[in-house]
Amino acid sequence: MMLRGPFLDERFEPDLMWFVGVFNVYDREEILGAKLEVYDPNKWSDQVELIRKYSLNLGYLTYRHKLVLLESLADKLNDNSYDFQGLFDTDEDEAASWPRGEWYELENPRGFLEHVYKLALEVWKDELVKAASEDRSTW
């Protein structure tokens, strides 16, 4: 068995865009963009609120998905060559945009994801313990 995606009946790929893509305001500038533009993604207190409200508010992911996603994030945080800024880069051909200019060149994109990791350990604690206690071969 293998863990399946929450939307498609395919193998779940723990992409870090699950944490970052929630800030994509393309075609939602007037609603989501207006909510997000008041935050400075480089400011610690704003990051905490953004991460808690958006990055970790992934109700469509099960506790198993959350564990696998967080393990993937831990692996990337342990890889000094991983390009965290690449998560925030947009291509002209993509239907993607960020709420403010600061999102395109964060002062510390790795630090932002480190904050995601630390807060996820706290916010998802019970779910992570539950998933870690299961036999993954049954997923």
PDB file of N, CA, C and O in Angstrom, residues 27-97:
ATOM      1  N   ASP A  27      -5.551  35.375  -9.288  1.00  0.00           N
ATOM      2  CA  ASP A  27      -7.003  35.321  -9.503  1.00  0.00           C
ATOM      3  C   ASP A  27      -7.792  35.426  -8.201  1.00  0.00           C
ATOM      4  O   ASP A  27      -8.992  35.182  -8.184  1.00  0.00           O
ATOM      5  N   ARG A  28      -7.099  35.755  -7.102  1.00  0.00           N
ATOM      6  CA  ARG A  28      -7.769  35.931  -5.815  1.00  0.00           C
ATOM      7  C   ARG A  28      -7.225  37.178  -5.111  1.00  0.00           C
ATOM      8  O   ARG A  28      -7.264  37.297  -3.909  1.00  0.00           O
ATOM      9  N   GLU A  29      -6.700  38.100  -5.913  1.00  0.00           N
ATOM     10  CA  GLU A  29      -6.073  39.298  -5.363  1.00  0.00           C
ATOM     11  C   GLU A  29      -7.019  40.113  -4.487  1.00  0.00           C
ATOM     12  O   GLU A  29      -6.623  40.630  -3.441  1.00  0.00           O
ATOM     13  N   GLU A  30      -8.256  40.238  -4.930  1.00  0.00           N
ATOM     14  CA  GLU A  30      -9.205  41.100  -4.215  1.00  0.00           C
ATOM     15  C   GLU A  30      -9.649  40.522  -2.878  1.00  0.00           C
ATOM     16  O   GLU A  30     -10.003  41.268  -1.972  1.00  0.00           O
ATOM     17  N   ILE A  31      -9.633  39.212  -2.746  1.00  0.00           N
ATOM     18  CA  ILE A  31     -10.080  38.600  -1.492  1.00  0.00           C
ATOM     19  C   ILE A  31      -8.872  38.154  -0.673  1.00  0.00           C
ATOM     20  O   ILE A  31      -8.549  38.748   0.350  1.00  0.00           O
ATOM     21  N   LEU A  32      -8.194  37.098  -1.113  1.00  0.00           N
ATOM     22  CA  LEU A  32      -7.046  36.595  -0.361  1.00  0.00           C
ATOM     23  C   LEU A  32      -5.907  37.604  -0.370  1.00  0.00           C
ATOM     24  O   LEU A  32      -5.278  37.845   0.659  1.00  0.00           O
ATOM     25  N   GLY A  33      -5.656  38.211  -1.505  1.00  0.00           N
ATOM     26  CA  GLY A  33      -4.579  39.200  -1.602  1.00  0.00           C
ATOM     27  C   GLY A  33      -4.768  40.349  -0.640  1.00  0.00           C
ATOM     28  O   GLY A  33      -3.822  40.801   0.006  1.00  0.00           O
ATOM     29  N   ALA A  34      -5.989  40.820  -0.516  1.00  0.00           N
ATOM     30  CA  ALA A  34      -6.277  41.921   0.410  1.00  0.00           C
ATOM     31  C   ALA A  34      -6.032  41.500   1.858  1.00  0.00           C
ATOM     32  O   ALA A  34      -5.550  42.291   2.670  1.00  0.00           O
ATOM     33  N   LYS A  35      -6.339  40.249   2.187  1.00  0.00           N
ATOM     34  CA  LYS A  35      -6.100  39.753   3.549  1.00  0.00           C
ATOM     35  C   LYS A  35      -4.609  39.625   3.841  1.00  0.00           C
ATOM     36  O   LYS A  35      -4.159  39.906   4.946  1.00  0.00           O
ATOM     37  N   LEU A  36      -3.847  39.179   2.851  1.00  0.00           N
ATOM     38  CA  LEU A  36      -2.438  38.888   3.060  1.00  0.00           C
ATOM     39  C   LEU A  36      -1.522  40.100   2.923  1.00  0.00           C
ATOM     40  O   LEU A  36      -0.429  40.111   3.493  1.00  0.00           O
ATOM     41  N   GLU A  37      -1.954  41.117   2.196  1.00  0.00           N
ATOM     42  CA  GLU A  37      -1.051  42.241   1.939  1.00  0.00           C
ATOM     43  C   GLU A  37      -0.715  43.053   3.187  1.00  0.00           C
ATOM     44  O   GLU A  37       0.247  43.822   3.194  1.00  0.00           O
ATOM     45  N   VAL A  38      -1.480  42.882   4.256  1.00  0.00           N
ATOM     46  CA  VAL A  38      -1.202  43.617   5.489  1.00  0.00           C
ATOM     47  C   VAL A  38      -0.046  42.987   6.276  1.00  0.00           C
ATOM     48  O   VAL A  38       0.468  43.599   7.218  1.00  0.00           O
ATOM     49  N   TYR A  39       0.373  41.783   5.892  1.00  0.00           N
ATOM     50  CA  TYR A  39       1.448  41.091   6.588  1.00  0.00           C
ATOM     51  C   TYR A  39       2.792  41.326   5.899  1.00  0.00           C
ATOM     52  O   TYR A  39       2.868  41.400   4.685  1.00  0.00           O
ATOM     53  N   ASP A  40       3.833  41.393   6.700  1.00  0.00           N
ATOM     54  CA  ASP A  40       5.199  41.455   6.183  1.00  0.00           C
ATOM     55  C   ASP A  40       5.803  40.065   6.374  1.00  0.00           C
ATOM     56  O   ASP A  40       6.074  39.659   7.514  1.00  0.00           O
ATOM     57  N   PRO A  41       6.031  39.317   5.294  1.00  0.00           N
ATOM     58  CA  PRO A  41       6.518  37.946   5.436  1.00  0.00           C
ATOM     59  C   PRO A  41       7.939  37.856   5.996  1.00  0.00           C
ATOM     60  O   PRO A  41       8.403  36.765   6.313  1.00  0.00           O
ATOM     61  N   ASN A  42       8.606  38.987   6.130  1.00  0.00           N
ATOM     62  CA  ASN A  42       9.952  38.997   6.705  1.00  0.00           C
ATOM     63  C   ASN A  42       9.942  39.275   8.202  1.00  0.00           C
ATOM     64  O   ASN A  42      10.977  39.189   8.857  1.00  0.00           O
ATOM     65  N   LYS A  43       8.801  39.600   8.742  1.00  0.00           N
ATOM     66  CA  LYS A  43       8.668  39.938  10.162  1.00  0.00           C
ATOM     67  C   LYS A  43       8.222  38.690  10.927  1.00  0.00           C
ATOM     68  O   LYS A  43       7.211  38.070  10.590  1.00  0.00           O
ATOM     69  N   TRP A  44       8.965  38.322  11.983  1.00  0.00           N
ATOM     70  CA  TRP A  44       8.706  37.094  12.737  1.00  0.00           C
ATOM     71  C   TRP A  44       7.258  37.011  13.211  1.00  0.00           C
ATOM     72  O   TRP A  44       6.594  35.986  13.018  1.00  0.00           O
ATOM     73  N   SER A  45       6.725  38.043  13.835  1.00  0.00           N
ATOM     74  CA  SER A  45       5.360  37.964  14.376  1.00  0.00           C
ATOM     75  C   SER A  45       4.332  37.773  13.260  1.00  0.00           C
ATOM     76  O   SER A  45       3.353  37.051  13.437  1.00  0.00           O
ATOM     77  N   ASP A  46       4.558  38.384  12.120  1.00  0.00           N
ATOM     78  CA  ASP A  46       3.661  38.181  10.980  1.00  0.00           C
ATOM     79  C   ASP A  46       3.796  36.763  10.434  1.00  0.00           C
ATOM     80  O   ASP A  46       2.801  36.135  10.054  1.00  0.00           O
ATOM     81  N   GLN A  47       5.016  36.251  10.401  1.00  0.00           N
ATOM     82  CA  GLN A  47       5.220  34.876   9.927  1.00  0.00           C
ATOM     83  C   GLN A  47       4.453  33.887  10.789  1.00  0.00           C
ATOM     84  O   GLN A  47       3.809  32.980  10.268  1.00  0.00           O
ATOM     85  N   VAL A  48       4.525  34.068  12.086  1.00  0.00           N
ATOM     86  CA  VAL A  48       3.826  33.153  12.996  1.00  0.00           C
ATOM     87  C   VAL A  48       2.335  33.143  12.678  1.00  0.00           C
ATOM     88  O   VAL A  48       1.718  32.083  12.564  1.00  0.00           O
ATOM     89  N   GLU A  49       1.764  34.312  12.514  1.00  0.00           N
ATOM     90  CA  GLU A  49       0.332  34.387  12.225  1.00  0.00           C
ATOM     91  C   GLU A  49       0.009  33.791  10.852  1.00  0.00           C
ATOM     92  O   GLU A  49      -0.960  33.043  10.701  1.00  0.00           O
ATOM     93  N   LEU A  50       0.820  34.107   9.850  1.00  0.00           N
ATOM     94  CA  LEU A  50       0.607  33.566   8.505  1.00  0.00           C
ATOM     95  C   LEU A  50       0.701  32.039   8.495  1.00  0.00           C
ATOM     96  O   LEU A  50      -0.140  31.360   7.903  1.00  0.00           O
ATOM     97  N   ILE A  51       1.705  31.527   9.158  1.00  0.00           N
ATOM     98  CA  ILE A  51       1.923  30.076   9.167  1.00  0.00           C
ATOM     99  C   ILE A  51       0.784  29.368   9.896  1.00  0.00           C
ATOM    100  O   ILE A  51       0.243  28.379   9.408  1.00  0.00           O
ATOM    101  N   ARG A  52       0.424  29.879  11.061  1.00  0.00           N
ATOM    102  CA  ARG A  52      -0.664  29.244  11.823  1.00  0.00           C
ATOM    103  C   ARG A  52      -1.992  29.315  11.071  1.00  0.00           C
ATOM    104  O   ARG A  52      -2.744  28.351  11.034  1.00  0.00           O
ATOM    105  N   LYS A  53      -2.274  30.471  10.481  1.00  0.00           N
ATOM    106  CA  LYS A  53      -3.563  30.693   9.819  1.00  0.00           C
ATOM    107  C   LYS A  53      -3.677  30.001   8.466  1.00  0.00           C
ATOM    108  O   LYS A  53      -4.760  29.567   8.077  1.00  0.00           O
ATOM    109  N   TYR A  54      -2.564  29.921   7.747  1.00  0.00           N
ATOM    110  CA  TYR A  54      -2.632  29.444   6.367  1.00  0.00           C
ATOM    111  C   TYR A  54      -1.803  28.174   6.118  1.00  0.00           C
ATOM    112  O   TYR A  54      -2.344  27.165   5.662  1.00  0.00           O
ATOM    113  N   SER A  55      -0.512  28.201   6.407  1.00  0.00           N
ATOM    114  CA  SER A  55       0.358  27.069   6.069  1.00  0.00           C
ATOM    115  C   SER A  55      -0.015  25.789   6.809  1.00  0.00           C
ATOM    116  O   SER A  55       0.156  24.694   6.280  1.00  0.00           O
ATOM    117  N   LEU A  56      -0.487  25.917   8.048  1.00  0.00           N
ATOM    118  CA  LEU A  56      -0.794  24.728   8.838  1.00  0.00           C
ATOM    119  C   LEU A  56      -2.285  24.437   8.921  1.00  0.00           C
ATOM    120  O   LEU A  56      -2.686  23.458   9.537  1.00  0.00           O
ATOM    121  N   ASN A  57      -3.078  25.248   8.287  1.00  0.00           N
ATOM    122  CA  ASN A  57      -4.524  25.067   8.288  1.00  0.00           C
ATOM    123  C   ASN A  57      -4.918  24.274   7.043  1.00  0.00           C
ATOM    124  O   ASN A  57      -5.612  24.765   6.169  1.00  0.00           O
ATOM    125  N   LEU A  58      -4.420  23.057   6.979  1.00  0.00           N
ATOM    126  CA  LEU A  58      -4.609  22.206   5.809  1.00  0.00           C
ATOM    127  C   LEU A  58      -5.580  21.088   6.152  1.00  0.00           C
ATOM    128  O   LEU A  58      -5.214  19.912   6.224  1.00  0.00           O
ATOM    129  N   GLY A  59      -6.818  21.458   6.376  1.00  0.00           N
ATOM    130  CA  GLY A  59      -7.843  20.504   6.806  1.00  0.00           C
ATOM    131  C   GLY A  59      -8.094  19.369   5.841  1.00  0.00           C
ATOM    132  O   GLY A  59      -8.645  18.344   6.218  1.00  0.00           O
ATOM    133  N   TYR A  60      -7.683  19.512   4.613  1.00  0.00           N
ATOM    134  CA  TYR A  60      -7.897  18.467   3.616  1.00  0.00           C
ATOM    135  C   TYR A  60      -6.799  17.403   3.658  1.00  0.00           C
ATOM    136  O   TYR A  60      -6.866  16.407   2.966  1.00  0.00           O
ATOM    137  N   LEU A  61      -5.769  17.609   4.480  1.00  0.00           N
ATOM    138  CA  LEU A  61      -4.728  16.607   4.645  1.00  0.00           C
ATOM    139  C   LEU A  61      -4.998  15.793   5.902  1.00  0.00           C
ATOM    140  O   LEU A  61      -5.356  16.348   6.939  1.00  0.00           O
ATOM    141  N   THR A  62      -4.807  14.502   5.819  1.00  0.00           N
ATOM    142  CA  THR A  62      -4.979  13.658   6.992  1.00  0.00           C
ATOM    143  C   THR A  62      -3.735  13.756   7.872  1.00  0.00           C
ATOM    144  O   THR A  62      -2.703  14.295   7.464  1.00  0.00           O
ATOM    145  N   TYR A  63      -3.830  13.190   9.051  1.00  0.00           N
ATOM    146  CA  TYR A  63      -2.691  13.168   9.967  1.00  0.00           C
ATOM    147  C   TYR A  63      -1.506  12.438   9.339  1.00  0.00           C
ATOM    148  O   TYR A  63      -0.348  12.761   9.589  1.00  0.00           O
ATOM    149  N   ARG A  64      -1.767  11.466   8.490  1.00  0.00           N
ATOM    150  CA  ARG A  64      -0.695  10.729   7.818  1.00  0.00           C
ATOM    151  C   ARG A  64       0.020  11.621   6.804  1.00  0.00           C
ATOM    152  O   ARG A  64       1.244  11.625   6.720  1.00  0.00           O
ATOM    153  N   HIS A  65      -0.767  12.362   6.026  1.00  0.00           N
ATOM    154  CA  HIS A  65      -0.178  13.298   5.066  1.00  0.00           C
ATOM    155  C   HIS A  65       0.695  14.322   5.790  1.00  0.00           C
ATOM    156  O   HIS A  65       1.778  14.674   5.322  1.00  0.00           O
ATOM    157  N   LYS A  66       0.205  14.797   6.916  1.00  0.00           N
ATOM    158  CA  LYS A  66       0.946  15.816   7.662  1.00  0.00           C
ATOM    159  C   LYS A  66       2.292  15.286   8.132  1.00  0.00           C
ATOM    160  O   LYS A  66       3.309  15.982   8.054  1.00  0.00           O
ATOM    161  N   LEU A  67       2.325  14.049   8.610  1.00  0.00           N
ATOM    162  CA  LEU A  67       3.590  13.462   9.055  1.00  0.00           C
ATOM    163  C   LEU A  67       4.568  13.333   7.893  1.00  0.00           C
ATOM    164  O   LEU A  67       5.729  13.744   8.005  1.00  0.00           O
ATOM    165  N   VAL A  68       4.118  12.803   6.784  1.00  0.00           N
ATOM    166  CA  VAL A  68       4.983  12.621   5.616  1.00  0.00           C
ATOM    167  C   VAL A  68       5.472  13.975   5.100  1.00  0.00           C
ATOM    168  O   VAL A  68       6.646  14.138   4.749  1.00  0.00           O
ATOM    169  N   LEU A  69       4.595  14.947   5.075  1.00  0.00           N
ATOM    170  CA  LEU A  69       4.958  16.289   4.622  1.00  0.00           C
ATOM    171  C   LEU A  69       5.999  16.916   5.547  1.00  0.00           C
ATOM    172  O   LEU A  69       6.985  17.499   5.086  1.00  0.00           O
ATOM    173  N   LEU A  70       5.816  16.767   6.835  1.00  0.00           N
ATOM    174  CA  LEU A  70       6.754  17.347   7.794  1.00  0.00           C
ATOM    175  C   LEU A  70       8.105  16.622   7.749  1.00  0.00           C
ATOM    176  O   LEU A  70       9.153  17.263   7.875  1.00  0.00           O
ATOM    177  N   GLU A  71       8.099  15.319   7.540  1.00  0.00           N
ATOM    178  CA  GLU A  71       9.357  14.589   7.385  1.00  0.00           C
ATOM    179  C   GLU A  71      10.113  15.054   6.141  1.00  0.00           C
ATOM    180  O   GLU A  71      11.342  15.196   6.166  1.00  0.00           O
ATOM    181  N   SER A  72       9.381  15.332   5.080  1.00  0.00           N
ATOM    182  CA  SER A  72      10.002  15.840   3.867  1.00  0.00           C
ATOM    183  C   SER A  72      10.618  17.217   4.117  1.00  0.00           C
ATOM    184  O   SER A  72      11.730  17.505   3.659  1.00  0.00           O
ATOM    185  N   LEU A  73       9.904  18.051   4.848  1.00  0.00           N
ATOM    186  CA  LEU A  73      10.433  19.375   5.182  1.00  0.00           C
ATOM    187  C   LEU A  73      11.698  19.233   6.025  1.00  0.00           C
ATOM    188  O   LEU A  73      12.691  19.916   5.777  1.00  0.00           O
ATOM    189  N   ALA A  74      11.701  18.329   6.993  1.00  0.00           N
ATOM    190  CA  ALA A  74      12.881  18.110   7.832  1.00  0.00           C
ATOM    191  C   ALA A  74      14.078  17.686   6.976  1.00  0.00           C
ATOM    192  O   ALA A  74      15.198  18.173   7.179  1.00  0.00           O
ATOM    193  N   ASP A  75      13.844  16.798   6.017  1.00  0.00           N
ATOM    194  CA  ASP A  75      14.923  16.358   5.123  1.00  0.00           C
ATOM    195  C   ASP A  75      15.515  17.540   4.360  1.00  0.00           C
ATOM    196  O   ASP A  75      16.732  17.670   4.231  1.00  0.00           O
ATOM    197  N   LYS A  76      14.651  18.405   3.872  1.00  0.00           N
ATOM    198  CA  LYS A  76      15.125  19.548   3.090  1.00  0.00           C
ATOM    199  C   LYS A  76      15.834  20.573   3.985  1.00  0.00           C
ATOM    200  O   LYS A  76      16.793  21.206   3.565  1.00  0.00           O
ATOM    201  N   LEU A  77      15.364  20.730   5.202  1.00  0.00           N
ATOM    202  CA  LEU A  77      16.037  21.642   6.133  1.00  0.00           C
ATOM    203  C   LEU A  77      17.421  21.120   6.501  1.00  0.00           C
ATOM    204  O   LEU A  77      18.321  21.915   6.804  1.00  0.00           O
ATOM    205  N   ASN A  78      17.615  19.811   6.460  1.00  0.00           N
ATOM    206  CA  ASN A  78      18.921  19.218   6.744  1.00  0.00           C
ATOM    207  C   ASN A  78      19.857  19.229   5.539  1.00  0.00           C
ATOM    208  O   ASN A  78      21.022  18.870   5.658  1.00  0.00           O
ATOM    209  N   ASP A  79      19.334  19.627   4.387  1.00  0.00           N
ATOM    210  CA  ASP A  79      20.120  19.689   3.150  1.00  0.00           C
ATOM    211  C   ASP A  79      20.543  21.139   2.926  1.00  0.00           C
ATOM    212  O   ASP A  79      19.733  21.969   2.497  1.00  0.00           O
ATOM    213  N   ASN A  80      21.793  21.437   3.203  1.00  0.00           N
ATOM    214  CA  ASN A  80      22.278  22.820   3.089  1.00  0.00           C
ATOM    215  C   ASN A  80      22.250  23.360   1.666  1.00  0.00           C
ATOM    216  O   ASN A  80      22.343  24.567   1.462  1.00  0.00           O
ATOM    217  N   SER A  81      22.116  22.494   0.685  1.00  0.00           N
ATOM    218  CA  SER A  81      22.099  22.958  -0.698  1.00  0.00           C
ATOM    219  C   SER A  81      20.672  23.153  -1.238  1.00  0.00           C
ATOM    220  O   SER A  81      20.507  23.592  -2.380  1.00  0.00           O
ATOM    221  N   TYR A  82      19.662  22.822  -0.439  1.00  0.00           N
ATOM    222  CA  TYR A  82      18.286  22.954  -0.938  1.00  0.00           C
ATOM    223  C   TYR A  82      17.948  24.426  -1.177  1.00  0.00           C
ATOM    224  O   TYR A  82      18.231  25.291  -0.352  1.00  0.00           O
ATOM    225  N   ASP A  83      17.326  24.715  -2.304  1.00  0.00           N
ATOM    226  CA  ASP A  83      16.997  26.084  -2.715  1.00  0.00           C
ATOM    227  C   ASP A  83      15.598  26.467  -2.231  1.00  0.00           C
ATOM    228  O   ASP A  83      14.618  26.262  -2.940  1.00  0.00           O
ATOM    229  N   PHE A  84      15.519  27.018  -1.036  1.00  0.00           N
ATOM    230  CA  PHE A  84      14.228  27.426  -0.494  1.00  0.00           C
ATOM    231  C   PHE A  84      13.661  28.633  -1.240  1.00  0.00           C
ATOM    232  O   PHE A  84      12.446  28.770  -1.355  1.00  0.00           O
ATOM    233  N   GLN A  85      14.521  29.498  -1.753  1.00  0.00           N
ATOM    234  CA  GLN A  85      14.037  30.645  -2.511  1.00  0.00           C
ATOM    235  C   GLN A  85      13.288  30.177  -3.759  1.00  0.00           C
ATOM    236  O   GLN A  85      12.328  30.814  -4.175  1.00  0.00           O
ATOM    237  N   GLY A  86      13.693  29.047  -4.313  1.00  0.00           N
ATOM    238  CA  GLY A  86      13.028  28.508  -5.499  1.00  0.00           C
ATOM    239  C   GLY A  86      11.540  28.271  -5.290  1.00  0.00           C
ATOM    240  O   GLY A  86      10.762  28.336  -6.247  1.00  0.00           O
ATOM    241  N   LEU A  87      11.133  28.019  -4.050  1.00  0.00           N
ATOM    242  CA  LEU A  87       9.706  27.832  -3.759  1.00  0.00           C
ATOM    243  C   LEU A  87       8.910  29.109  -4.016  1.00  0.00           C
ATOM    244  O   LEU A  87       7.716  29.067  -4.279  1.00  0.00           O
ATOM    245  N   PHE A  88       9.589  30.242  -3.917  1.00  0.00           N
ATOM    246  CA  PHE A  88       8.910  31.530  -4.045  1.00  0.00           C
ATOM    247  C   PHE A  88       9.117  32.167  -5.415  1.00  0.00           C
ATOM    248  O   PHE A  88       8.565  33.229  -5.695  1.00  0.00           O
ATOM    249  N   ASP A  89       9.918  31.532  -6.252  1.00  0.00           N
ATOM    250  CA  ASP A  89      10.133  32.035  -7.606  1.00  0.00           C
ATOM    251  C   ASP A  89       8.913  31.697  -8.458  1.00  0.00           C
ATOM    252  O   ASP A  89       8.355  30.610  -8.339  1.00  0.00           O
ATOM    253  N   THR A  90       8.510  32.637  -9.281  1.00  0.00           N
ATOM    254  CA  THR A  90       7.401  32.387 -10.199  1.00  0.00           C
ATOM    255  C   THR A  90       7.879  32.560 -11.625  1.00  0.00           C
ATOM    256  O   THR A  90       8.755  33.365 -11.909  1.00  0.00           O
ATOM    257  N   ASP A  91       7.293  31.813 -12.504  1.00  0.00           N
ATOM    258  CA  ASP A  91       7.608  31.853 -13.919  1.00  0.00           C
ATOM    259  C   ASP A  91       6.522  32.680 -14.606  1.00  0.00           C
ATOM    260  O   ASP A  91       5.356  32.626 -14.215  1.00  0.00           O
ATOM    261  N   GLU A  92       6.896  33.422 -15.623  1.00  0.00           N
ATOM    262  CA  GLU A  92       5.907  34.233 -16.344  1.00  0.00           C
ATOM    263  C   GLU A  92       4.770  33.397 -16.904  1.00  0.00           C
ATOM    264  O   GLU A  92       3.654  33.884 -17.067  1.00  0.00           O
ATOM    265  N   ASP A  93       5.044  32.141 -17.207  1.00  0.00           N
ATOM    266  CA  ASP A  93       4.028  31.260 -17.784  1.00  0.00           C
ATOM    267  C   ASP A  93       3.133  30.627 -16.726  1.00  0.00           C
ATOM    268  O   ASP A  93       2.149  29.969 -17.064  1.00  0.00           O
ATOM    269  N   GLU A  94       3.479  30.797 -15.455  1.00  0.00           N
ATOM    270  CA  GLU A  94       2.697  30.224 -14.366  1.00  0.00           C
ATOM    271  C   GLU A  94       1.535  31.128 -13.982  1.00  0.00           C
ATOM    272  O   GLU A  94       1.640  32.347 -14.060  1.00  0.00           O
ATOM    273  N   ALA A  95       0.475  30.527 -13.548  1.00  0.00           N
ATOM    274  CA  ALA A  95      -0.646  31.282 -12.986  1.00  0.00           C
ATOM    275  C   ALA A  95      -0.380  31.400 -11.490  1.00  0.00           C
ATOM    276  O   ALA A  95      -0.987  30.711 -10.681  1.00  0.00           O
ATOM    277  N   ALA A  96       0.581  32.264 -11.138  1.00  0.00           N
ATOM    278  CA  ALA A  96       0.957  32.413  -9.736  1.00  0.00           C
ATOM    279  C   ALA A  96       1.405  33.841  -9.461  1.00  0.00           C
ATOM    280  O   ALA A  96       2.055  34.467 -10.299  1.00  0.00           O
ATOM    281  N   SER A  97       1.032  34.338  -8.309  1.00  0.00           N
ATOM    282  CA  SER A  97       1.533  35.639  -7.859  1.00  0.00           C
ATOM    283  C   SER A  97       1.425  35.701  -6.346  1.00  0.00           C
ATOM    284  O   SER A  97       0.597  35.024  -5.736  1.00  0.00           O
TER     285      SER A  97
END
